[in-house]
Coordinates of C-alpha atoms and ligand atoms in Angstrom, one line a residue:
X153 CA -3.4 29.8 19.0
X154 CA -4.5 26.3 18.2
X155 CA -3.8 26.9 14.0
X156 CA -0.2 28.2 15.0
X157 CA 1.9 24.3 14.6
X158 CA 0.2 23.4 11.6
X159 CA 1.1 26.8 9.9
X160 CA 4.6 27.0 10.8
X161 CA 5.1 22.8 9.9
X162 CA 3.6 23.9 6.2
X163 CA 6.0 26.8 6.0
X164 CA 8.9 24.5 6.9
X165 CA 7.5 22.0 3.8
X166 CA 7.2 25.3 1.8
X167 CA 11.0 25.8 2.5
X168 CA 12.6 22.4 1.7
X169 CA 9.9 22.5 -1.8
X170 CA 11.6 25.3 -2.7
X171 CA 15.4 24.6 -1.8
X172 CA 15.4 21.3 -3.2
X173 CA 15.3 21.7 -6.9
X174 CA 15.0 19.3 -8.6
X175 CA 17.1 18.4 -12.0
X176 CA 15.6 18.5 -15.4
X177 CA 16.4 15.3 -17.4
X178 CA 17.7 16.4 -20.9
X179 CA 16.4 13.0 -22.1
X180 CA 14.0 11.2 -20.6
X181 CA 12.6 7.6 -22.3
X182 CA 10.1 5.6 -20.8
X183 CA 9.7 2.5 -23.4
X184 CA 6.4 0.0 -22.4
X185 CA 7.7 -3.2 -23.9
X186 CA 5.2 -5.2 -26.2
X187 CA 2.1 -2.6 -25.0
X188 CA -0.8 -2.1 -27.3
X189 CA -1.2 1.1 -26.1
X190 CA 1.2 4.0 -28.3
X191 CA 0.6 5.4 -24.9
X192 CA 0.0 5.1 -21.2
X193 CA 0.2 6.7 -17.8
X194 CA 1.7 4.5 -14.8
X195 CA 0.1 4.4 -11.3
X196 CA 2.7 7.8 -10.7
X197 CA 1.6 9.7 -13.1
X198 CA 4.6 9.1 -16.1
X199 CA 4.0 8.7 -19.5
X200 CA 4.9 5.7 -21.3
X201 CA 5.8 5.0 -24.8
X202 CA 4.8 1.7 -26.5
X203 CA 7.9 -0.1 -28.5
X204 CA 5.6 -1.4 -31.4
X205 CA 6.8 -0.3 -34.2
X206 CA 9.4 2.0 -31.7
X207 CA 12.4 3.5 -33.7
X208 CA 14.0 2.7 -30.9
X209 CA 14.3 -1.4 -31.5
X210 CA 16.0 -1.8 -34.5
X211 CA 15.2 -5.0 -35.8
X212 CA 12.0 -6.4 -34.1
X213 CA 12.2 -9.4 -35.9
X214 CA 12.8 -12.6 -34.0
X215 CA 10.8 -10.7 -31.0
X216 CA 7.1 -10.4 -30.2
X217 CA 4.8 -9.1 -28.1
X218 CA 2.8 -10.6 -25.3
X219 CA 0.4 -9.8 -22.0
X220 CA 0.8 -11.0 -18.5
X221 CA -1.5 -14.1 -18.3
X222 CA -1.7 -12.9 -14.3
X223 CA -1.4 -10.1 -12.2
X224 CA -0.3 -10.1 -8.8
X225 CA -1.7 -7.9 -6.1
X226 CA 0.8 -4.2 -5.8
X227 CA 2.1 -5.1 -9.6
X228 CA 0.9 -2.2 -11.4
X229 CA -0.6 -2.3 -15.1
X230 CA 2.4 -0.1 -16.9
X231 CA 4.5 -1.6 -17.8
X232 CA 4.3 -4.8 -16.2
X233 CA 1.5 -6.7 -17.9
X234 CA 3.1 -6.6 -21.6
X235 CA 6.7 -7.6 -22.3
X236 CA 8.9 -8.1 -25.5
X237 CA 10.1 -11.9 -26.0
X238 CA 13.2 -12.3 -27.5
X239 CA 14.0 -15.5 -29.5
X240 CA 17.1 -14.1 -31.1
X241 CA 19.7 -11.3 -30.2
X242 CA 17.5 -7.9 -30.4
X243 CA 19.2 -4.5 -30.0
X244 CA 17.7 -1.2 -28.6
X245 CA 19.2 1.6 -29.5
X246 CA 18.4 4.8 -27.6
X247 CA 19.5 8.6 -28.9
X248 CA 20.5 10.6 -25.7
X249 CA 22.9 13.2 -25.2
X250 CA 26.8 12.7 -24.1
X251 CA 27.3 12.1 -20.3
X252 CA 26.1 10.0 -17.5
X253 CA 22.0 8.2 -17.9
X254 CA 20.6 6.1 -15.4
X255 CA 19.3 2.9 -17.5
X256 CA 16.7 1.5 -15.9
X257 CA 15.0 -2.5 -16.8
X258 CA 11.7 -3.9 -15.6
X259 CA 11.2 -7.7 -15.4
X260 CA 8.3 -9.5 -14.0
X261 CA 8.5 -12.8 -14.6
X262 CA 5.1 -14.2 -15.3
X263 CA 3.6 -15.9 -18.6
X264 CA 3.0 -14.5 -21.4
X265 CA 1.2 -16.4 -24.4
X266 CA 3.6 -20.0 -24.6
X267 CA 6.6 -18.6 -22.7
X268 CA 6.6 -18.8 -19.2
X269 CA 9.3 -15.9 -18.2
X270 CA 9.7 -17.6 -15.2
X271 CA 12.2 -19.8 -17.3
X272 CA 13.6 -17.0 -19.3
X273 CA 17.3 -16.8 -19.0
X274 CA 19.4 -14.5 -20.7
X275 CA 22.0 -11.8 -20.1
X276 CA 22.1 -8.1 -21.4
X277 CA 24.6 -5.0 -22.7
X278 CA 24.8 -1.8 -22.7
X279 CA 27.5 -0.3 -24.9
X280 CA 30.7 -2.0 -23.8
X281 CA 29.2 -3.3 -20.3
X282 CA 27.7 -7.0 -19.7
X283 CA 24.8 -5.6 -17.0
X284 CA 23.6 -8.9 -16.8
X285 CA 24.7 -12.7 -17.5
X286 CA 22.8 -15.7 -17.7
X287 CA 19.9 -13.9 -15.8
X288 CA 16.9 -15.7 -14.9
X289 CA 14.1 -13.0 -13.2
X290 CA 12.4 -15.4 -11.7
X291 CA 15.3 -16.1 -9.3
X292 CA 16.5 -12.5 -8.9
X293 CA 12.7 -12.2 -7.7
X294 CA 12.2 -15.5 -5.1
X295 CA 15.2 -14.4 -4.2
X296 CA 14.3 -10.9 -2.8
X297 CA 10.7 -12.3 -2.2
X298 CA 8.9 -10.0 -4.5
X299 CA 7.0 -9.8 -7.5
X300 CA 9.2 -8.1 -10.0
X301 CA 12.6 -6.7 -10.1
X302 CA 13.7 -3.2 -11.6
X303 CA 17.6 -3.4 -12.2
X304 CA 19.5 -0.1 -12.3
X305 CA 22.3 1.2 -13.8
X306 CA 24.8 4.4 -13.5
X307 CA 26.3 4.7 -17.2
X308 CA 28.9 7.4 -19.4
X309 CA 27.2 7.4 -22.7
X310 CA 30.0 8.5 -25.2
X311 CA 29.0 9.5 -28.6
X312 CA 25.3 10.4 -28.4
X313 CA 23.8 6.6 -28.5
X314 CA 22.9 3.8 -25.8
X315 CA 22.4 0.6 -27.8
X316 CA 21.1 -2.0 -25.3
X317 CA 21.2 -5.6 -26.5
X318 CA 19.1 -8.9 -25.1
X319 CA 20.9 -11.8 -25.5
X320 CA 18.8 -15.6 -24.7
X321 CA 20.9 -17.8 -23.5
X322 CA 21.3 -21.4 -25.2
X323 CA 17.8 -22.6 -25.5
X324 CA 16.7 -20.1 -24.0
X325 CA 14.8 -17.1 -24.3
X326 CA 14.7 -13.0 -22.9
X327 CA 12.3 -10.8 -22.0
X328 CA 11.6 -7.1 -20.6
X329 CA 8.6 -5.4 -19.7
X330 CA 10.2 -1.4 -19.7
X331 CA 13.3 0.5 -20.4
X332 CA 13.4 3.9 -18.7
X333 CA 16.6 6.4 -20.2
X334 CA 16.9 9.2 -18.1
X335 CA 19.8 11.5 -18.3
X336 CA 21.5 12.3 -15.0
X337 CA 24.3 14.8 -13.7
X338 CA 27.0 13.1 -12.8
X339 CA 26.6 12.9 -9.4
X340 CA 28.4 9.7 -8.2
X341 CA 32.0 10.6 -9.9
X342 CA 34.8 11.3 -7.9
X343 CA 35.8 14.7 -7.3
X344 CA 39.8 15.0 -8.8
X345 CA 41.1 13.4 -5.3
X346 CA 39.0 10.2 -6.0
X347 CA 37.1 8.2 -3.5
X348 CA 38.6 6.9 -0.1
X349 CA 39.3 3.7 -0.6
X350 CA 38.4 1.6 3.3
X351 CA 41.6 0.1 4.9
X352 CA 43.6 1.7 1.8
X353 CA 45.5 5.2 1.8
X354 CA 45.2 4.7 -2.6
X355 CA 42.4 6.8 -3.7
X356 CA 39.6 5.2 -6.7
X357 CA 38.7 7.4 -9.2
X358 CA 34.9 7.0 -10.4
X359 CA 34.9 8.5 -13.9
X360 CA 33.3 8.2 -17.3
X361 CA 34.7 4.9 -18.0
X362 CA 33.3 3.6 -14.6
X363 CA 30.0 2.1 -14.8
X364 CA 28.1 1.5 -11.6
X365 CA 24.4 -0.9 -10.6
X366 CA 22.5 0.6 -8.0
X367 CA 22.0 -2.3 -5.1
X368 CA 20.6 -0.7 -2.0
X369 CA 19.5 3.2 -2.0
X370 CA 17.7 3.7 1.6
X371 CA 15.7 6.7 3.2
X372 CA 17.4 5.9 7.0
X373 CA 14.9 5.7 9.7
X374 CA 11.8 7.4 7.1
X375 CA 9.7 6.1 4.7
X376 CA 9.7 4.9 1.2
X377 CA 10.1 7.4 -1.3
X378 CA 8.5 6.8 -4.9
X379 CA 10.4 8.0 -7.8
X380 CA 8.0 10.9 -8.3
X381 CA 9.2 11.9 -5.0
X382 CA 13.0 12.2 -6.0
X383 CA 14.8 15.6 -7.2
X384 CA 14.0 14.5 -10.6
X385 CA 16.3 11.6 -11.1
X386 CA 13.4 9.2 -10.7
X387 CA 15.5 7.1 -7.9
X388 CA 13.5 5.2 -5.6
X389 CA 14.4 5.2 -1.8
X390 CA 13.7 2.1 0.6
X391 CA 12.8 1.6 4.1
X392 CA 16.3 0.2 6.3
X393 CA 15.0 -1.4 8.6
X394 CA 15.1 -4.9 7.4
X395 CA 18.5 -4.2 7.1
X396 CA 19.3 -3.5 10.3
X397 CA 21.0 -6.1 12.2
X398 CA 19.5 -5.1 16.0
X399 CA 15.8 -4.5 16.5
X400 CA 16.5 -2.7 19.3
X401 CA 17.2 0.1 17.3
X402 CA 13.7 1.2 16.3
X403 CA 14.1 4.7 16.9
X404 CA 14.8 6.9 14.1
X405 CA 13.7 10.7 14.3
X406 CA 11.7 13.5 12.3
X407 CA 13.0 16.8 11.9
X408 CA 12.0 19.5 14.3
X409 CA 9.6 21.5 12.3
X410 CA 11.8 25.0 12.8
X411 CA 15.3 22.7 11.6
X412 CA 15.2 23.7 7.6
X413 CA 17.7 21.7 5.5
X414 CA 19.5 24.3 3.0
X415 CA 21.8 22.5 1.1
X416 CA 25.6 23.8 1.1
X417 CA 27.1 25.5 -2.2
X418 CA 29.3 22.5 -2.3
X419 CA 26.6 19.6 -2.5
X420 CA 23.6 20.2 -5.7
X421 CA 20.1 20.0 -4.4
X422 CA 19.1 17.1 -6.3
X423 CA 21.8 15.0 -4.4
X424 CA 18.6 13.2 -2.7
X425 CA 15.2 14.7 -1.8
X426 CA 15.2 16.7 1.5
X427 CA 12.6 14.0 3.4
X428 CA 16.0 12.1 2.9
X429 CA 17.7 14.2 5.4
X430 CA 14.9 15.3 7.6
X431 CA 14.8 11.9 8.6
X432 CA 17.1 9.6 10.1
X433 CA 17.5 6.4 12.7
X434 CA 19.8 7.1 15.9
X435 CA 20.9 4.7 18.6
X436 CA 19.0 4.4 22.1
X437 CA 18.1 7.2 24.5
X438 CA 20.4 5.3 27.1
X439 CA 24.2 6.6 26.4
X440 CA 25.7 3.8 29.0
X441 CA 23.9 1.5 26.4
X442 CA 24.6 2.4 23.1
X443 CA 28.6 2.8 24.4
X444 CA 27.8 -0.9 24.7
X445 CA 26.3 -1.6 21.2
X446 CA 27.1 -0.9 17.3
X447 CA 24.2 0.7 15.3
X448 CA 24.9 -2.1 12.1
X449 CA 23.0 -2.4 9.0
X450 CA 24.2 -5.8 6.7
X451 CA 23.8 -5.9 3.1
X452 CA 24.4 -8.9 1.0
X453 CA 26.7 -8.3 -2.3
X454 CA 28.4 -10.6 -4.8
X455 CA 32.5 -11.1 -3.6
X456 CA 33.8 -10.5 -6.6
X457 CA 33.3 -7.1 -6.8
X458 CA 34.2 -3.4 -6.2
X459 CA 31.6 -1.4 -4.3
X460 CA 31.0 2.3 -3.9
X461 CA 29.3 3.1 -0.9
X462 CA 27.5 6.8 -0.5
X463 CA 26.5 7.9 3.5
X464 CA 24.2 10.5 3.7
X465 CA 24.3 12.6 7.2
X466 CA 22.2 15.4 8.3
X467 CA 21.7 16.8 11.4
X468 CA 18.2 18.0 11.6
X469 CA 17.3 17.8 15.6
X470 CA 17.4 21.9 17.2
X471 CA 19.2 21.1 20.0
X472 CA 22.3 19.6 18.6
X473 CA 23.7 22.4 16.6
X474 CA 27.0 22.5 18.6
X475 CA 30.7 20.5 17.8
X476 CA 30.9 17.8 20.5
X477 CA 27.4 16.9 21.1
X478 CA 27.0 14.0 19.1
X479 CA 30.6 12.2 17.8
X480 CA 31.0 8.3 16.4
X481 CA 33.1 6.1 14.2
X482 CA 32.0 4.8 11.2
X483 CA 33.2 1.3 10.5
X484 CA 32.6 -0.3 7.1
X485 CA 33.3 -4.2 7.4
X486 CA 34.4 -4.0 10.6
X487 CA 37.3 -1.3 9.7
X488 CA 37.3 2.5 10.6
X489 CA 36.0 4.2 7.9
X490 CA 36.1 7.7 9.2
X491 CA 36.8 8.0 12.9
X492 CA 35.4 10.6 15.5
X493 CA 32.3 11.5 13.1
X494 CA 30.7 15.2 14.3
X495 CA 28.2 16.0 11.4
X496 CA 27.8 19.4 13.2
X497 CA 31.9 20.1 13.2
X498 CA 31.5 19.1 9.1
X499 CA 29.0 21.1 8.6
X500 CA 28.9 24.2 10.4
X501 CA 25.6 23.7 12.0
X502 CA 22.6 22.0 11.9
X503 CA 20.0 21.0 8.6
X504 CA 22.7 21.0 6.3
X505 CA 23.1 17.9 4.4
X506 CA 26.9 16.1 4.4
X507 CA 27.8 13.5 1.8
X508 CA 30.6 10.7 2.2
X509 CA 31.5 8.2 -0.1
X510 CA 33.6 4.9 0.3
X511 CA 35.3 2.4 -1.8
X512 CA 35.0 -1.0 -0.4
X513 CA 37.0 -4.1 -2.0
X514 CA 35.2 -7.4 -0.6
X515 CA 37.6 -9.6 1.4
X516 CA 37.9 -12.4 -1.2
X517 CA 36.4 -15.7 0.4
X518 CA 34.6 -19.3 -1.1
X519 CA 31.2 -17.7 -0.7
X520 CA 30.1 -16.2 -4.1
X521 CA 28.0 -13.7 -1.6
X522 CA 28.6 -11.9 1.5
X523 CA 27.4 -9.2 3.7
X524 CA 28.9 -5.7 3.3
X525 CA 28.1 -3.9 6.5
X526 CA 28.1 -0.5 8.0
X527 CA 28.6 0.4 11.7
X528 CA 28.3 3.0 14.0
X529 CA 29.8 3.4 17.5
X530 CA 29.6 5.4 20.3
X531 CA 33.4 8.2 20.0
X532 CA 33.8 8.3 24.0
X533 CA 36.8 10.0 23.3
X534 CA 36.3 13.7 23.2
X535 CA 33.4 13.4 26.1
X536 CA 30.4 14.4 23.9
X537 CA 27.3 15.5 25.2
X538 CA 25.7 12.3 23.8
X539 CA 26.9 8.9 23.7
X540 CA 24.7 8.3 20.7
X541 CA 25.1 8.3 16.3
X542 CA 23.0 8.7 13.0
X543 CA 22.5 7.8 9.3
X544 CA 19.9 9.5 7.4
X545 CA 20.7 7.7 3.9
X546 CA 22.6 5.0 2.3
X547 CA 23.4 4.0 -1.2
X548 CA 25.8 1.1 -2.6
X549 CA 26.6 0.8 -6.0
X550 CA 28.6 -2.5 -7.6
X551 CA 31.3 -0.8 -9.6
X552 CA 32.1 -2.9 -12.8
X553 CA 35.1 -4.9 -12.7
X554 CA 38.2 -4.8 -15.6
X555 CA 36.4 -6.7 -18.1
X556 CA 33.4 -3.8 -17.7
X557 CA 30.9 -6.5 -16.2
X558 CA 28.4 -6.1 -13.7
X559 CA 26.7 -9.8 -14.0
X560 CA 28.2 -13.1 -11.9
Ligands
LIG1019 C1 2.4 -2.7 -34.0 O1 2.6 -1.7 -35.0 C2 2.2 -2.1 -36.3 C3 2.5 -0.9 -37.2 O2 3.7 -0.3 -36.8 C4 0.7 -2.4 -36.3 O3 0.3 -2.8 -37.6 C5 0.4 -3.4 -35.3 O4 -1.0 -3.6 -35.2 C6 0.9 -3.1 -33.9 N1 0.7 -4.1 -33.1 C7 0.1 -4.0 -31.9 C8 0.0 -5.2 -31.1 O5 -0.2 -2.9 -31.5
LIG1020 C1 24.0 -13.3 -29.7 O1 25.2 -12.5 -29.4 C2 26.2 -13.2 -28.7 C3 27.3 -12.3 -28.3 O2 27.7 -11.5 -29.4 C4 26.7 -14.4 -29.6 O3 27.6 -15.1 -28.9 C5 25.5 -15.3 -29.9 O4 25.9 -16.3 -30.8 C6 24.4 -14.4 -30.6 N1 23.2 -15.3 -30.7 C7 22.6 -15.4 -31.9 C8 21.4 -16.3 -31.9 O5 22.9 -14.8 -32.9
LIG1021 C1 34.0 12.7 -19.0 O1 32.8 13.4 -19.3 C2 32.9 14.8 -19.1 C3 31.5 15.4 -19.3 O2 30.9 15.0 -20.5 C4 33.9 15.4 -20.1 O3 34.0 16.8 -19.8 C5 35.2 14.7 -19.9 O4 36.1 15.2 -20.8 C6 35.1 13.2 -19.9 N1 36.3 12.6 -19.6 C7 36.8 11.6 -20.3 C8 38.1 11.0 -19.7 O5 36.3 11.1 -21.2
LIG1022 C1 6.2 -21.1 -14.9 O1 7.4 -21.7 -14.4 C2 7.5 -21.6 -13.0 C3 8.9 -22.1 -12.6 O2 9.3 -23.2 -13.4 C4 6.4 -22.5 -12.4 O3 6.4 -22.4 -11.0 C5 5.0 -21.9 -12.9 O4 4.0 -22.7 -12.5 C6 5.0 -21.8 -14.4 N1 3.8 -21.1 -14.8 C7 3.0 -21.5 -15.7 C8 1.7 -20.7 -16.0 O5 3.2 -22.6 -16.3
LIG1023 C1 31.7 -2.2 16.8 O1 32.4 -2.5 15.6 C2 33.8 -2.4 15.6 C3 34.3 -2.6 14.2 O2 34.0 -3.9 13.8 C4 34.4 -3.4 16.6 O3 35.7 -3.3 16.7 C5 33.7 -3.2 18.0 O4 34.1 -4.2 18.8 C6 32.2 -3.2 17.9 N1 31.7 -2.8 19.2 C7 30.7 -3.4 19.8 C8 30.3 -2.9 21.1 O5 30.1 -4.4 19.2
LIG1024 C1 35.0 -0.7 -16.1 O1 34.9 -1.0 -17.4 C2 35.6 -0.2 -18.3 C3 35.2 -0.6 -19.7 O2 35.4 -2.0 -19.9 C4 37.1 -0.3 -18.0 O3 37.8 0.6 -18.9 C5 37.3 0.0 -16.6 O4 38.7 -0.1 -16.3 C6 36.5 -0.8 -15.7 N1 36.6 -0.4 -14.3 C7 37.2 -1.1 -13.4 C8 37.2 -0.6 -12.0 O5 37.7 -2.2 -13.6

């Protein structure tokens, strides 16, 4: 009797293993800049090429390579502690077939030889896109307090070839300790209807000429998960709480083990890994409370820009597997996103995932940054069962604007 819960919770693991399957990168390039190594396995288990004598960088003159002088406790060895320096323009230029990549750069700025990266500005390309201007790493990392900074990027790649150029700025210079390539379905277009535009009735198409930077992609109310742990994407997916905007909302909630989470025909497996959806944060067990609160996460973003934001629902608790048990509004910068929200009325029943996605145009103000944020309230309306709501995941993506920049 005793061995009966951990057998059934290992079959329910079995299940999501098998329903979730994961995607199979057509190209994949993992590009340790400046290593001596030709090659090396990171702390998750990829393989990473060296870019010494790589036919990848065309001209590697007016570059060289050099080591980390330190390393900083949780910065791993690959590919952090060599980088490429770049005195003069330098071009990368990466064979992968047509259709969408995720281009992914690694900077940690520490010294290497007689440059201290920390000083290092410099702004980058990819194709037709300026993904960065007048960058400086070492401020993108005070900033965020963290070590180094991995900057990510949803990209059309027309023709068969991804150049990627560094550029140093005046008296300047660039670096870049990896370049991951890694070819993606393209999961973040629109459908032919286009996105819902927030306080607009004017849909916004996301297509191939749409390039998008990843910002914030969280697991809500779980863990961290690595990109080893993603459907084969190699996305990485954060912790919310730190940016939640009440503490009192520390309860999120695990699957019950005998919920399964079966993806609908409509919505591709690799969408986000299944611990995505088995987990999520929910408002207090006191309805007469929460009627009284928002459940609000904040997220700072440049003004200037166009955002795509992508809610992840999922309901994955046994007893709420009827309509009218659990309804709320969604408000996205304090408008009504989607109102009367009943993941259980979109989805036919419990453990199957639901996908929305939102354009949001930043009100224009003299602050260069402001928060973007997403609430959740209480719909009294229709007398659910429980006054209460949910996220399982989030993801927000600057879109680029006419001139196809990304950077300030
Ligand atoms: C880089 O590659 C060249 C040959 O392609 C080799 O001579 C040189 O030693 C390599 N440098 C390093 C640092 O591995
Ligand atoms: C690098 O490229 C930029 C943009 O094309 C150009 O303005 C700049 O002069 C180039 N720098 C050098 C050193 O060639
Ligand atoms: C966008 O990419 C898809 C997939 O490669 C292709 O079928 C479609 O024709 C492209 N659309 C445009 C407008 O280039
Ligand atoms: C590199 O520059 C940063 C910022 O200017 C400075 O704090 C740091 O001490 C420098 N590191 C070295 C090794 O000179
Ligand atoms: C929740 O957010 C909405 C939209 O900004 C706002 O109208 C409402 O007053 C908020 N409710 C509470 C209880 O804070
Ligand atoms: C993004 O950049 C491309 C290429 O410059 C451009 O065609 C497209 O209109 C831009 N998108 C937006 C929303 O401005």
């Amino acid at each position: 009797m005793v061995s009966i819960y951990p057998i059934v919770l290992y079959f329910t693991l079995l299940i999501n293993v098998i329903l979730a399957e994961d995607y199979i990168p057509t190209d994949h390039i993992l590009l340790n800049c400046g290593a001596f190594d030709p090659k090396v396995t990171d702390s998750d288990g990829r393989r990473w090429s060296s870019d010494n004598g790589s036919k990848f960088l065309s001209s590697p003159k007016g570059s060289f390579r050099a080591s980390a002088t330190t390393q900083a406790p949780n910065v791993g060895k690959v590919p952090y502690m060599s980088a490429r320096i770049f005195y003069s323009n330098a071009t990368y230029s990466f064979p992968v077939s047509p259709g969408r990549v995720f281009l992914r750069l690694y900077f940690y700025p520490n010294s290497y030889s007689r440059s201290n990266a920390s000083n290092a500005v410099f702004s980058v390309t990819a194709g037709s896109y300026a993904l960065l201007r007048n960058f400086n790493a070492f401020q993108a990392t005070q900033k965020h307090d963290v070590p180094y900074i991995i900057k990510e990027y949803y990209i059309y790649v027309h023709g068969g070839m991804l150049t990627v150029t560094f550029m140093p700025s005046t008296k300047s210079f660039a670096f870049v300790n990896g370049i991951e390539v890694v070819s993606t379905p393209s999961i973040y277009d629109s459908n032919d209807v286009g996105a819902n535009v927030v306080g607009s009735s004017v849909p916004f198409q996301i297509d191939n000429s749409t390039a998008l930077e990843s910002l914030y992609r969280l697991n809500v109310g779980g863990n961290y998960i690595a990109p080893a742990g993603d459907t084969g994407l190699y996305r990485s997916w954060s912790d919310d709480s730190p940016y939640l905007l009440d503490s009192l909302f520390e309860i999120t909630n695990v699957a019950d083990p005998d919920v399964k989470i079966k993806f609908p025909k409509s919505l591709p497996s690799y969408t986000a890994p299944a611990d995505v959806y088995t987990t999520a944060r929910f408002m207090t067990q006191d309805s007469m409370l929460n009627l009284k609160m928002n459940l609000t996460w904040l997220f700072p973003v440049d003004t200037r820009f166009i955002y795509l934001v992508r809610l992840h629902f999922c309901q994955m608790l046994s007893n709420i597997d009827k309509v009218n048990q659990i309804v709320f509004n969604l408000y996205i910068n304090g408008q009504t996103a989607f109102p009367e929200v009943d993941v259980v009325a979109l989805t036919n029943s419990n453990g199957i995932p639901y996908v929305m996605d939102f354009v949001v145009i930043m009100p224009i103000t003299k602050d260069p940054q402001q928060d973007l944020w997403v609430a959740l309230h209480p719909d009294p309306q229709d007398k659910p069962q429980y006054y209460n709501a949910f996220l399982n995941g989030l993801e927000i993506f600057k879109i680029n604007n006419t001139d196809g920049s990304l950077g300030l």
